[in-house]
Amino acid sequence: DAKTTQPNSMESNEEEPVHLPCNHSTISGTDYIHWYRQLPSQGPEYVIHGLTSNVNNRMASLAIAEDRKSSTLILHRATLRDAAVYYCILRNAGNNRKLIWGLGTSLAVNP
Amino acid sequence: EAGVAQSPRYKIIEKRQSVAFWCNPISGHATLYWYQQILGQGPKLLIQFQNNGVVDDSQLPKDRFSAERLKGVDSTLKIQPAKLEDSAVYLCASSLYGDRVSSAFFGQGTRLTVV
């Protein structure tokens, strides 16, 4: 199973953009890149996913490198509520559709 | 739309006792997952169901853990007997069947403490 590498922690100021990087150098052609976040004492929450093209939704944007070996989750204006652990996950689009979770990036947002 | 429901929210038991967790997925979601999340780590998949059939249980400690999904809806996860290292949050998630890239929706989890 392809793995992802993320920084252990990052810090941002409120209302500033945040760029959360993820490396996945062994990604296969059928792996989708998913991002989830987990607020304290909550279950993980879906943020965004993509395959090759950049994606935007109401929560965030996902920028995917041309070779697909890395991606960046972009929070355009961080709020205190965005403080969470962010997981970058590769999801096999084959039969088992398994999500393989790493340790994630703990994001702190300063007021 | 109602989310994934789990109960109980918290459970404290002594080692060697038994415990069961319950999960009700989002209506219409055929795929159901049970994850174990130890403090400071990402979730680890224990078992995945497609309707009431098991798709993947390769990381389920079958000597003490069991899970079932009757009628392809609700699911229960049981630990018997519990060990100290089973202390963790047990998360249930569900996703749509047939949609190969759909996101998984998680419940709030059950925090188990084994003393």
Coordinates of C-alpha atoms in Angstrom, one line a residue:
Chain A
D1 CA 0.0 0.0 0.0
A2 CA 1.3 3.4 -0.9
K3 CA 2.2 5.6 2.0
T4 CA 2.1 9.4 2.7
T5 CA 4.5 11.6 4.5
Q6 CA 3.4 14.8 6.3
P7 CA 5.0 17.2 8.8
N8 CA 4.1 16.4 12.4
S9 CA 2.9 19.9 13.1
M10 CA 2.3 23.3 11.6
E11 CA 1.2 26.7 13.0
S12 CA -0.8 29.5 11.4
N13 CA -2.4 32.8 12.3
E14 CA -6.1 33.3 12.1
E15 CA -7.4 34.6 8.7
E16 CA -4.1 33.7 7.0
P17 CA -3.8 31.0 4.3
V18 CA -2.4 27.7 5.3
H19 CA -0.6 25.2 3.0
L20 CA -0.4 21.7 4.3
P21 CA 2.0 19.5 2.3
C22 CA 1.9 15.8 1.7
N23 CA 4.4 13.6 -0.1
H24 CA 3.2 10.3 -1.7
S25 CA 6.1 9.3 -4.0
T26 CA 4.9 5.7 -4.4
I27 CA 1.3 6.6 -5.5
S28 CA -0.2 4.4 -8.1
G29 CA -2.4 5.4 -11.1
T30 CA -5.6 4.2 -9.3
D31 CA -4.9 5.9 -6.0
Y32 CA -7.1 8.9 -5.2
I33 CA -5.7 11.5 -2.8
H34 CA -8.1 12.1 0.2
W35 CA -7.8 14.6 3.0
Y36 CA -9.6 14.2 6.3
R37 CA -9.3 16.3 9.4
Q38 CA -10.0 15.4 13.0
L39 CA -11.0 17.9 15.6
P40 CA -10.3 17.2 19.2
S41 CA -12.5 14.4 20.6
Q42 CA -14.3 14.0 17.3
G43 CA -14.3 11.4 14.5
P44 CA -12.5 12.3 11.3
E45 CA -14.3 14.5 8.9
Y46 CA -13.9 14.4 5.1
V47 CA -12.3 17.5 3.6
I48 CA -11.6 17.0 -0.1
H49 CA -10.2 14.5 -2.6
G50 CA -8.8 14.4 -6.1
L51 CA -7.1 12.2 -8.7
T52 CA -5.0 14.4 -11.1
S53 CA -6.6 17.9 -11.3
N54 CA -6.7 20.6 -8.7
V55 CA -10.0 20.6 -6.7
N56 CA -11.9 23.2 -4.9
N57 CA -14.8 23.0 -2.5
R58 CA -16.3 25.1 0.2
M59 CA -13.9 23.9 2.8
A60 CA -10.5 23.9 1.0
S61 CA -8.6 23.5 -2.2
L62 CA -6.4 20.6 -3.2
A63 CA -3.4 21.2 -5.4
I64 CA -1.9 18.1 -7.0
A65 CA 1.6 18.0 -8.5
E66 CA 1.8 17.1 -12.2
D67 CA 3.7 13.9 -11.4
R68 CA 1.2 13.2 -8.5
K69 CA 4.0 12.5 -6.1
S70 CA 2.9 15.3 -3.8
S71 CA -0.1 17.4 -3.0
T72 CA -1.0 20.4 -0.9
L73 CA -4.2 21.1 1.0
I74 CA -4.9 24.9 1.1
L75 CA -7.1 26.5 3.7
H76 CA -7.7 30.0 2.3
R77 CA -8.4 31.8 5.5
A78 CA -7.7 29.8 8.7
T79 CA -10.1 30.1 11.6
L80 CA -9.7 28.9 15.1
R81 CA -12.1 26.1 14.2
D82 CA -9.6 24.8 11.7
A83 CA -7.3 23.7 14.5
A84 CA -7.2 19.9 14.0
V85 CA -5.1 17.0 12.8
Y86 CA -5.1 16.8 9.0
Y87 CA -4.6 13.4 7.4
C88 CA -3.5 12.9 3.8
I89 CA -4.6 9.5 2.6
L90 CA -4.3 7.5 -0.5
R91 CA -7.4 5.5 -1.3
N92 CA -7.2 2.6 -3.6
A93 CA -10.0 2.8 -6.2
G94 CA -9.9 -1.0 -6.7
N95 CA -12.1 -3.5 -5.0
N96 CA -11.2 -2.9 -1.4
R97 CA -11.1 0.9 -1.4
K98 CA -9.0 0.8 1.7
L99 CA -8.0 4.0 3.5
I100 CA -4.4 3.8 4.8
W101 CA -3.9 6.5 7.6
G102 CA -0.6 8.0 8.7
L103 CA 0.0 10.2 11.7
G104 CA -1.2 13.4 10.1
T105 CA -0.3 17.1 10.6
S106 CA -1.4 18.8 13.8
L107 CA -2.4 22.3 12.8
A108 CA -2.4 25.1 15.5
V109 CA -4.2 28.3 14.7
N110 CA -3.2 31.4 16.6
P111 CA -5.8 34.2 17.3
Chain B
E1 CA -29.2 13.8 6.9
A2 CA -28.4 11.8 10.0
G3 CA -24.8 10.9 10.6
V4 CA -23.2 7.7 11.7
A5 CA -24.4 6.8 15.2
Q6 CA -22.2 5.0 17.8
S7 CA -22.8 4.0 21.3
P8 CA -21.7 4.0 24.0
R9 CA -19.7 7.2 23.9
Y10 CA -17.4 6.1 26.7
K11 CA -16.7 2.8 28.4
I12 CA -14.4 1.7 31.2
I13 CA -13.9 -2.0 31.9
E14 CA -11.4 -4.1 33.7
K15 CA -9.0 -6.3 31.8
R16 CA -10.3 -9.7 30.9
Q17 CA -13.9 -8.4 30.8
S18 CA -16.0 -8.2 27.6
V19 CA -17.3 -5.2 25.9
A20 CA -19.5 -4.5 22.8
F21 CA -19.8 -1.4 20.7
W22 CA -22.7 -0.6 18.4
C23 CA -22.8 1.3 15.1
N24 CA -25.7 2.5 12.9
P25 CA -24.4 3.8 9.5
I26 CA -25.9 6.4 7.3
S27 CA -29.0 5.1 5.6
G28 CA -28.2 3.5 2.2
H29 CA -24.5 3.2 2.9
A30 CA -23.5 -0.4 2.1
T31 CA -19.9 -0.2 3.2
L32 CA -19.1 -0.1 6.9
Y33 CA -15.7 0.2 8.6
W34 CA -14.5 -0.3 12.2
Y35 CA -11.3 1.5 13.1
Q36 CA -9.2 1.5 16.2
Q37 CA -7.4 4.8 17.0
I38 CA -4.8 4.7 19.8
L39 CA -3.9 8.1 21.3
G40 CA -1.6 10.1 19.1
Q41 CA -1.9 7.8 16.1
G42 CA -4.1 7.7 13.0
P43 CA -7.0 5.3 12.7
K44 CA -6.2 1.6 11.9
L45 CA -8.7 -0.4 10.0
L46 CA -10.0 -3.4 11.9
I47 CA -12.7 -4.7 9.6
Q48 CA -14.6 -3.6 6.5
F49 CA -18.1 -4.9 5.5
Q50 CA -19.8 -4.6 2.2
N51 CA -23.5 -5.1 3.1
N52 CA -23.2 -8.0 5.5
G53 CA -20.2 -9.6 4.0
V54 CA -16.6 -9.1 5.2
V55 CA -14.3 -7.5 2.7
D56 CA -11.2 -7.1 4.8
D57 CA -10.5 -8.2 8.4
S58 CA -6.7 -8.8 8.0
Q59 CA -5.9 -6.5 11.0
L60 CA -8.6 -7.8 13.3
P61 CA -7.2 -9.7 16.3
K62 CA -9.5 -12.6 15.8
D63 CA -8.6 -14.4 19.0
R64 CA -10.4 -11.6 21.0
F65 CA -12.2 -9.3 18.6
S66 CA -15.3 -10.2 16.6
A67 CA -17.7 -8.1 14.5
E68 CA -21.0 -8.7 12.7
R69 CA -23.3 -6.7 10.6
L70 CA -26.7 -8.3 10.6
K71 CA -29.0 -7.5 7.6
G72 CA -26.4 -5.2 6.2
V73 CA -27.3 -2.3 8.4
D74 CA -26.2 -2.0 12.1
S75 CA -23.0 -3.5 13.3
T76 CA -21.5 -4.6 16.6
L77 CA -17.8 -4.9 17.5
K78 CA -17.0 -7.1 20.5
I79 CA -13.8 -7.6 22.5
Q80 CA -13.6 -10.7 24.7
P81 CA -11.5 -10.7 26.8
A82 CA -10.1 -7.2 26.8
K83 CA -6.5 -6.3 27.4
L84 CA -4.9 -3.1 28.6
E85 CA -3.5 -2.4 25.1
D86 CA -7.1 -2.3 23.7
S87 CA -7.6 1.1 25.3
A88 CA -8.4 3.3 22.3
V89 CA -11.1 5.1 20.5
Y90 CA -13.2 2.8 18.3
L91 CA -14.5 4.5 15.2
C92 CA -17.3 3.4 12.9
A93 CA -17.5 4.8 9.4
S94 CA -19.7 4.2 6.4
S95 CA -19.7 5.0 2.7
L96 CA -21.8 4.5 -0.4
Y97 CA -21.7 1.2 -2.3
G98 CA -20.7 1.3 -5.9
D99 CA -19.1 4.7 -5.7
R100 CA -15.4 3.9 -5.9
V101 CA -14.2 7.3 -4.7
S102 CA -16.8 8.4 -2.2
S103 CA -15.8 9.8 1.1
A104 CA -16.3 7.9 4.3
F105 CA -18.4 9.4 7.1
F106 CA -17.3 8.8 10.7
G107 CA -19.2 8.6 13.9
Q108 CA -17.8 10.3 17.1
G109 CA -16.3 7.1 18.3
T110 CA -16.4 5.1 21.5
R111 CA -13.5 5.7 23.9
L112 CA -12.6 2.5 25.7
T113 CA -10.4 2.5 28.8
V114 CA -9.2 -0.9 30.0
V115 CA -7.9 -0.8 33.6

